[in-house]
Tab-separated table of C-alpha atoms and ligand atoms in Angstrom:
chain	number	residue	atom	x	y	z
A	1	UNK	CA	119.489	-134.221	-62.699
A	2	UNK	CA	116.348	-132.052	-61.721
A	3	UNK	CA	115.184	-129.546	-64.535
A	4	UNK	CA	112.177	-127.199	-64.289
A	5	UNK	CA	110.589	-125.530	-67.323
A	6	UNK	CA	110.250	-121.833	-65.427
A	7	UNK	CA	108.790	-120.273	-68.419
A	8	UNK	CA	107.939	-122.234	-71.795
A	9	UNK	CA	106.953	-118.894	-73.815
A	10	UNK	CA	108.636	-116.755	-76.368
A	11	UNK	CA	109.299	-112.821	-76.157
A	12	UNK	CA	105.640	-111.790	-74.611
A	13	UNK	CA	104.880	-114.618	-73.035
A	14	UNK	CA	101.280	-115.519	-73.362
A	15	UNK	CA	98.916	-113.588	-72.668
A	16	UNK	CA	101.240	-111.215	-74.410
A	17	UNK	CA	100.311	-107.751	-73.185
A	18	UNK	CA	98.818	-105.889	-75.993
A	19	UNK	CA	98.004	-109.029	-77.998
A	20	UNK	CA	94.295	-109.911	-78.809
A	21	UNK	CA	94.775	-112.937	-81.212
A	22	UNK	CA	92.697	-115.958	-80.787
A	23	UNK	CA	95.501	-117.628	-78.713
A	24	UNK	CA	96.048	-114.835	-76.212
A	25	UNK	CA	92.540	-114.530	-76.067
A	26	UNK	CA	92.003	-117.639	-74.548
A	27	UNK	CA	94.716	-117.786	-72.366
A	28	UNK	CA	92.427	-114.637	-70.881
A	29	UNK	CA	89.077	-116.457	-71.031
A	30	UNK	CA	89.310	-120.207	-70.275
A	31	UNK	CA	93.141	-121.033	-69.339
A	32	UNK	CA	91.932	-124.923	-69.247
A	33	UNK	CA	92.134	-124.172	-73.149
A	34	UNK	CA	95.174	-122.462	-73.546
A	35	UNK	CA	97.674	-122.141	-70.442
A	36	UNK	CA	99.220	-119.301	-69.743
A	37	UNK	CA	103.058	-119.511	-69.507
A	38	UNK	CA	105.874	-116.988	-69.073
A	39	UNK	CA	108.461	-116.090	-70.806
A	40	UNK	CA	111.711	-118.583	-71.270
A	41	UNK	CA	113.711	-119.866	-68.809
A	42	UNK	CA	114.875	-123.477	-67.141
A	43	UNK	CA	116.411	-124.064	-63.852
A	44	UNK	CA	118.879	-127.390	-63.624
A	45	UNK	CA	120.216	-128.857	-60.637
A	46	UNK	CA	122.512	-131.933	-60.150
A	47	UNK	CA	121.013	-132.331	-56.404
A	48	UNK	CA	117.834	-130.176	-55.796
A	49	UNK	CA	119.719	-128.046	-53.755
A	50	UNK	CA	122.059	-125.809	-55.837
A	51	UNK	CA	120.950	-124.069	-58.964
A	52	UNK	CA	121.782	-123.168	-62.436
A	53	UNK	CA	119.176	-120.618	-63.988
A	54	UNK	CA	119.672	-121.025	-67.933
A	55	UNK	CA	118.328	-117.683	-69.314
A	56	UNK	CA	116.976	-114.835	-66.933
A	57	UNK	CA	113.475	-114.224	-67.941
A	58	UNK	CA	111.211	-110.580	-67.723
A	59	UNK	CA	109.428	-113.114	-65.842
A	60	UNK	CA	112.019	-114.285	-63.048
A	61	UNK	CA	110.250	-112.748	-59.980
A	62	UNK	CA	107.225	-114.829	-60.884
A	63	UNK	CA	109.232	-117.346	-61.699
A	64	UNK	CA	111.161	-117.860	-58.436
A	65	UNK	CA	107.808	-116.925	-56.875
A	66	UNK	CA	105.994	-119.838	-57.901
A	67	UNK	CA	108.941	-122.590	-57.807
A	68	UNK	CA	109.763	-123.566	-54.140
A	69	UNK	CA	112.555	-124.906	-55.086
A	70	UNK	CA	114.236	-121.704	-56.202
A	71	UNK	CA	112.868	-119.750	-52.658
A	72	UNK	CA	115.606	-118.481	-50.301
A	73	UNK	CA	116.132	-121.353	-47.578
A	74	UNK	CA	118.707	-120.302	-44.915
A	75	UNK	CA	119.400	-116.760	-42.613
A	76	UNK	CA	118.159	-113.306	-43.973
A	77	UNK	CA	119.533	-113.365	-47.380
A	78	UNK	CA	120.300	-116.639	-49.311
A	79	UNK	CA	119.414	-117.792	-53.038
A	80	UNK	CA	119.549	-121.688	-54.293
A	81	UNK	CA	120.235	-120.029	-57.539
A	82	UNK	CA	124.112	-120.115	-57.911
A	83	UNK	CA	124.714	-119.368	-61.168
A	84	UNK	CA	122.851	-117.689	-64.355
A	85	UNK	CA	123.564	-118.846	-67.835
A	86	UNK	CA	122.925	-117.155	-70.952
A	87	UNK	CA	122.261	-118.575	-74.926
A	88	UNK	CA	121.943	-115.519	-76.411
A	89	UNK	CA	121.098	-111.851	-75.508
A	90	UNK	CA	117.717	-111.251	-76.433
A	91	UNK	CA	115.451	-109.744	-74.268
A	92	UNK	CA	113.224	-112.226	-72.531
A	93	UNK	CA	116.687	-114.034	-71.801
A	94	UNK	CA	118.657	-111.122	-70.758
A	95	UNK	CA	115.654	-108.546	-68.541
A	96	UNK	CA	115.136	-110.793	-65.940
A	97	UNK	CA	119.167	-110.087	-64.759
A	98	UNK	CA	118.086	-106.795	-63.681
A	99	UNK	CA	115.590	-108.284	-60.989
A	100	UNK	CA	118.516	-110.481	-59.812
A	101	UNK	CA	120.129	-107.060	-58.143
A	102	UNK	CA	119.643	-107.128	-54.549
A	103	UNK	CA	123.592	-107.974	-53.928
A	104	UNK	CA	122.762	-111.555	-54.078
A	105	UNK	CA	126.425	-113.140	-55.740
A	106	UNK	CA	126.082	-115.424	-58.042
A	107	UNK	CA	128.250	-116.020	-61.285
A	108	UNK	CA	126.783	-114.947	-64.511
A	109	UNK	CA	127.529	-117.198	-67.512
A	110	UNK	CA	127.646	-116.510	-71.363
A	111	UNK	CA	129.781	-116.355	-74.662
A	112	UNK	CA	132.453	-113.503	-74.442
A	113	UNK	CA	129.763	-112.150	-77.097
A	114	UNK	CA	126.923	-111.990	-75.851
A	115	UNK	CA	128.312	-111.146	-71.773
A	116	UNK	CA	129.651	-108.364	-73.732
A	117	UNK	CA	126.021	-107.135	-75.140
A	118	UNK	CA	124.927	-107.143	-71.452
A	119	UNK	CA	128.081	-105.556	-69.669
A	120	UNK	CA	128.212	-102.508	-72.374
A	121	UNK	CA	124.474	-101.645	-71.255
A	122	UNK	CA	125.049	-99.483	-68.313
A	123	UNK	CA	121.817	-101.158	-66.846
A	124	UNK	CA	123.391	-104.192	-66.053
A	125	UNK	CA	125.248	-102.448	-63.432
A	126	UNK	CA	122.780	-103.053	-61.056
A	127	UNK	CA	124.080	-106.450	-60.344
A	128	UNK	CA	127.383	-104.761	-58.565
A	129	UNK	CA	130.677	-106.596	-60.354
A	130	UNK	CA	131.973	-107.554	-56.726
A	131	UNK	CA	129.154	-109.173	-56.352
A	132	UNK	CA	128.080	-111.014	-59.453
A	133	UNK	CA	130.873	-112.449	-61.206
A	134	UNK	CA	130.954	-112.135	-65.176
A	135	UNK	CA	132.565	-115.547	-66.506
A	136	UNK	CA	133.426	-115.571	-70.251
A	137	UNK	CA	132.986	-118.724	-71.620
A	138	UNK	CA	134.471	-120.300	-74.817
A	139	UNK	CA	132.451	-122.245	-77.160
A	140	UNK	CA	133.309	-126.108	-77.032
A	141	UNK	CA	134.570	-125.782	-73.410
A	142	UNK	CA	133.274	-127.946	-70.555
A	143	UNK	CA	132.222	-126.076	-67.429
A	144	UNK	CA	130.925	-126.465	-64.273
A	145	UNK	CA	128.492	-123.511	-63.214
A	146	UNK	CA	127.298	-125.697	-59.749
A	147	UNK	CA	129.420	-128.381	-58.076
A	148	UNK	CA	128.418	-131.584	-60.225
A	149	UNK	CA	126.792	-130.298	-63.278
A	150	UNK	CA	128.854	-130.305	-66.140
A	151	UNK	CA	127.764	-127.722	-69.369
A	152	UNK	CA	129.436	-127.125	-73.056
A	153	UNK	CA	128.206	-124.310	-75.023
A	154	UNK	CA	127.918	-124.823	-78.588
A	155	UNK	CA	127.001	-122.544	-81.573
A	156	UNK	CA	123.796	-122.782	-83.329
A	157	UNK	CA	122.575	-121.355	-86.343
A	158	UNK	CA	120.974	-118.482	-84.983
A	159	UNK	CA	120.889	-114.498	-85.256
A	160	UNK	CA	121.946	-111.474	-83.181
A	161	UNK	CA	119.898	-110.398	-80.976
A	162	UNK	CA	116.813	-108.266	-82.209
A	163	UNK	CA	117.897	-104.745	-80.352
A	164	UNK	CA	121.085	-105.292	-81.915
A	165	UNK	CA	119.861	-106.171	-85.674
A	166	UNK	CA	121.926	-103.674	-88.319
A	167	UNK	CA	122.314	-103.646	-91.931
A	168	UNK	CA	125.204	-106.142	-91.618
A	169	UNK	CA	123.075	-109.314	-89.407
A	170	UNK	CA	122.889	-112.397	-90.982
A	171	UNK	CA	120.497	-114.881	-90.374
A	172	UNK	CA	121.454	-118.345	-89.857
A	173	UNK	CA	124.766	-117.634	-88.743
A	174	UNK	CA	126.852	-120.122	-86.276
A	175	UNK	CA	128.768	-117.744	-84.530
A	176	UNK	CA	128.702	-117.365	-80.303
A	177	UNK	CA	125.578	-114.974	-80.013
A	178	UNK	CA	123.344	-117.589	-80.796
A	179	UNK	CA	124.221	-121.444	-78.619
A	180	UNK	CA	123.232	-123.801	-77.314
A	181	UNK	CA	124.204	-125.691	-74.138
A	182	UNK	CA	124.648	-129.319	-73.204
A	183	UNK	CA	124.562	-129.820	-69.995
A	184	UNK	CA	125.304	-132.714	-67.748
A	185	UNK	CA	125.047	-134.717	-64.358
A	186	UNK	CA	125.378	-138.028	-62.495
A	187	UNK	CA	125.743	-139.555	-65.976
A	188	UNK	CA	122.160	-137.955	-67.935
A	189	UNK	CA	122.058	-135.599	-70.304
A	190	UNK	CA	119.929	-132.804	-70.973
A	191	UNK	CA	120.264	-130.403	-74.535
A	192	UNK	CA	118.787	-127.292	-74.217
A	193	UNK	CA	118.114	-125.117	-77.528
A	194	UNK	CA	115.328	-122.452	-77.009
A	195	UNK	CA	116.368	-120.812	-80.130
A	196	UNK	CA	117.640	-122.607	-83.597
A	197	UNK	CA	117.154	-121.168	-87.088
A	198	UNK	CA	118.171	-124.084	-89.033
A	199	UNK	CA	118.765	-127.818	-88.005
A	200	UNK	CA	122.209	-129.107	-89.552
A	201	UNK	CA	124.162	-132.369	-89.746
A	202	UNK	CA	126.331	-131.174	-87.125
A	203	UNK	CA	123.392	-130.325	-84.822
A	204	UNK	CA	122.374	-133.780	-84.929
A	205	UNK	CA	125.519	-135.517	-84.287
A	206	UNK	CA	125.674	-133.070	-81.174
A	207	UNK	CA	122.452	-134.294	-79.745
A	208	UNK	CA	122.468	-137.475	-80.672
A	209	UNK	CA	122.024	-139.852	-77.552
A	210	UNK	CA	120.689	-136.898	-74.883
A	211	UNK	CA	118.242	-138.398	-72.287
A	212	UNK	CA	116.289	-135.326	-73.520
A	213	UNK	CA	115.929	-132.158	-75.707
A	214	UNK	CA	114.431	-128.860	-75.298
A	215	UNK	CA	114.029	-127.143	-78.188
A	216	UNK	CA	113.094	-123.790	-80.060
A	217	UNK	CA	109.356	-124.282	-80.653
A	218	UNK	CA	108.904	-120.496	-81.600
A	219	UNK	CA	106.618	-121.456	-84.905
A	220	UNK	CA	104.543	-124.442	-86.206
A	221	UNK	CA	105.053	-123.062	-89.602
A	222	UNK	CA	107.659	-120.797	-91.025
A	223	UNK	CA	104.311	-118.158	-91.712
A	224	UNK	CA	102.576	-118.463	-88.096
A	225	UNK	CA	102.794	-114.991	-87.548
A	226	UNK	CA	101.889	-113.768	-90.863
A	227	UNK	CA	99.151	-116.350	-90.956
A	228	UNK	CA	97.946	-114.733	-87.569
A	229	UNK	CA	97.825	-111.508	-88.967
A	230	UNK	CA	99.783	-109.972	-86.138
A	231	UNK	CA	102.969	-108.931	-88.315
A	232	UNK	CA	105.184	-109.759	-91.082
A	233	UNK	CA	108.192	-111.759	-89.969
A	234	UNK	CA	108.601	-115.441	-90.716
A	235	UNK	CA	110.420	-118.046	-88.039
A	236	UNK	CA	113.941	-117.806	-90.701
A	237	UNK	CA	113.618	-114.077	-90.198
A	238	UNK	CA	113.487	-114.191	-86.263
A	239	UNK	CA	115.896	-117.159	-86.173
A	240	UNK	CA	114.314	-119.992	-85.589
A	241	UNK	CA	113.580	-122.540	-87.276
A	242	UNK	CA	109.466	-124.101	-87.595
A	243	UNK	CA	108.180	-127.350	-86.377
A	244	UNK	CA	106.439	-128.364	-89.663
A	245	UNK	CA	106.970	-127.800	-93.180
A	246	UNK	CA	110.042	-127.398	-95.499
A	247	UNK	CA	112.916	-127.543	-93.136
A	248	UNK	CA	110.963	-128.303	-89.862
A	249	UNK	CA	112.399	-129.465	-86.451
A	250	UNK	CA	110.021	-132.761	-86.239
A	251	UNK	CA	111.179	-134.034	-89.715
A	252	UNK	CA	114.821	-133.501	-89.486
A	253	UNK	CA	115.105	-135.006	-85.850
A	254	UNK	CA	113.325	-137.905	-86.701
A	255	UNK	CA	115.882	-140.120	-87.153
A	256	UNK	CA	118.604	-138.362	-83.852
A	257	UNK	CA	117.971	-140.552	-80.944
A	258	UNK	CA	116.425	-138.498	-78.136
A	259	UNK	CA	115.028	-139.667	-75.274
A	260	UNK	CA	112.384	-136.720	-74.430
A	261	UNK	CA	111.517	-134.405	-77.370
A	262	UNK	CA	109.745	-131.207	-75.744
A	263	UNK	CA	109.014	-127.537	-77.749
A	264	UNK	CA	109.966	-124.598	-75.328
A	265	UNK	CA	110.415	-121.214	-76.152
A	266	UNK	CA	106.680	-120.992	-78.364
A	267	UNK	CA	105.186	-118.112	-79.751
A	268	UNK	CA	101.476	-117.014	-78.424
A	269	UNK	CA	101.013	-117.417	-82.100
A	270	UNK	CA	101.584	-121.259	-82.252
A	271	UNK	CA	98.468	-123.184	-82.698
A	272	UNK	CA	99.415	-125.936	-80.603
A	273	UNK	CA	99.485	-124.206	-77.230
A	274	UNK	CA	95.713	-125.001	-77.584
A	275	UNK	CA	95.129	-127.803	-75.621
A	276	UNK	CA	93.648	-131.007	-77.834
A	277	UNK	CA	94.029	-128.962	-80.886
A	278	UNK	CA	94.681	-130.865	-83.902
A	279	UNK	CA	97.854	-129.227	-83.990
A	280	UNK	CA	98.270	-130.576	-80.404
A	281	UNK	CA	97.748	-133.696	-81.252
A	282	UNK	CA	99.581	-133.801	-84.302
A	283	UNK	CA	102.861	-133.170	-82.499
A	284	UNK	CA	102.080	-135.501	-79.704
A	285	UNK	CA	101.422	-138.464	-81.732
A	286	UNK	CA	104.912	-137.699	-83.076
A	287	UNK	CA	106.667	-138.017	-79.841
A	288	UNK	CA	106.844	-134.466	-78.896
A	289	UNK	CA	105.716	-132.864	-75.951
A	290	UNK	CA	104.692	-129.209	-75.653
A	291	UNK	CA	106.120	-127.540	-72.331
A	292	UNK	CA	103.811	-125.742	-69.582
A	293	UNK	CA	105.217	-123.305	-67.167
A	294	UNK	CA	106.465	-125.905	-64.059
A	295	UNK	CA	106.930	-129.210	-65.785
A	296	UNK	CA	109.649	-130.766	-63.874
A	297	UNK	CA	111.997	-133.683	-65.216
A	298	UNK	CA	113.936	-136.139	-63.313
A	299	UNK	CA	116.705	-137.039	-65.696
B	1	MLT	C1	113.241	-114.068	-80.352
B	1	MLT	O1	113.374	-115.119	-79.753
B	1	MLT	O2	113.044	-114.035	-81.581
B	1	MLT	C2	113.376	-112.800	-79.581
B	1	MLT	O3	113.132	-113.036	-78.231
B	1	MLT	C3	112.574	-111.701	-80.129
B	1	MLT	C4	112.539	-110.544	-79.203
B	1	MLT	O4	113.582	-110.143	-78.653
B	1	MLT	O5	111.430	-110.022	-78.977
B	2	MN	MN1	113.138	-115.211	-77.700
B	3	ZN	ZN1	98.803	-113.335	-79.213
């Protein structure tokens, strides 16, 4: 199985437009300190050939832009990119559908929940229905987006989407707006969580045995933004759940058997996008790998 980290950054990205913290900063002044990366997406592929986009990114054109592998190969009009999966409908996994609207068809994949946050936006009409095919898909349910790559979407404690927060949200929930997928091929296994507010028992058991993980590395601690000064909300109160501290990812995965433990989805806030930070190294030395935009895995 090939998988390529497209874009390794939360909602933002990093530089994040308006942002002028330390971290953004940097990623402006000296990228060989902090990298810049867009915002998240993966591509999977049981051959190198056909494609399976897992979240569509404000970031796709640049995306496909600087991945070969995703670059039209054959006549006028052609895409490697066969199908687009969804784990939940926030923004920087949801915008990126409305480059995708050139009449290119591919299928479009997702929880009848969150396909139906898209498909009641009017916007999302841009990818004609003749064209791009909407496929419900139930929770629990193997499915096979590209010929030989198998994928099961399960819930995850998670949140509605931001734009659709109302007095009624609650955080933490497992219902379908929040999942994540396991996905499959030629035998290897790949988890893919880029957002998580709490790990559970049943989480674990899930993931136990994958040849790797990719998971929700939004925070480092529950307080990163707060400590950054550049708002109020904790991880718990955007969903996801922190690296470190009371509750964090590290700790309660120590024991899971994983073969490749890598953060995606982090915040420009996160102190370990700093290369050789102590933060950095911190996480490394306990097995976990931070993503860049374009690290590939052979699985
Ligand atoms: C998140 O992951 O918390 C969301 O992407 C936030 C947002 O939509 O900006
Ligand atoms: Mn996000
Ligand atoms: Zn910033």
């Amino acid at each position: 199985m090939h998988v390529v980290i497209l874009g390794s950054a939360a909602g933002g990205g990093l530089p994040q437009w308006n942002c002028r913290c330390p971290i953004c900063s940097l990623a402006r002044s000296d990228p060989s300190r902090v990298k810049p990366r867009t915002q998240s997406s993966i591509a999977v592929s049981p051959d190198g050939e056909r494609w399976l986009l897992v979240n569509a990114s404000p970031d796709i054109r640049q995306q496909i832009s600087d991945n070969a592998v995703l670059h039209p190969r054959e006549g006028l009009r052609h895409s490697p990119i066969h199908a687009v999966l969804l784990t939940n409908g926030d923004v920087d996994h949801v915008a990126g559908l409305l480059t995708l609207r050139e009449g290119q068809p591919f299928t479009l994949y997702g929880t009848a929940g969150i396909l139906g946050s898209v498909t009641d936006n009017r916007v999302f009409d841009v990818m004609a229905a003749e064209v791009v095919r909407r496929e419900p898909i139930r929770l629990n349910a193997a499915f096979e987006p590209v010929p030989g790559l198998t994928v099961t979407l399960f819930s995850v404690p998670g949140k509605v989407p931001l734009w659709l927060e109302d007095e009624t949200m609650e955080i933490g929930a497992e219902t379908e707006t929040t999942v994540g997928a396991m996905i499959e091929a030629n035998g290897r296994c790949l988890a893919y969580i880029p957002g998580c507010a709490r790990v559970t028992d049943d989480l674990k058991a899930r993931i136990a045995g994958v040849d790797a993980l990719l998971f929700d590395g939004t925070v480092l601690l529950d307080d990163d933004m707060i400590r950054a000064g550049v708002g109020t909300k904790t991880g718990w109160r955007m969903g996801h759940v922190p690296m470190t501290g009371s509750g964090g990812s590290i700790e309660a995965l120590a024991d899971v058997a994983i073969g490749r433990r890598i953060f995606v989805h982090i915040n420009n806030t996160n102190p370990v996008l700093v290369e050789a930070s102590a933060e950095r190294e911190r996480i490394e030395s306990l097995n976990w790998t931070v993503a860049h935009d374009g690290l590939a895995l052979a699985l």
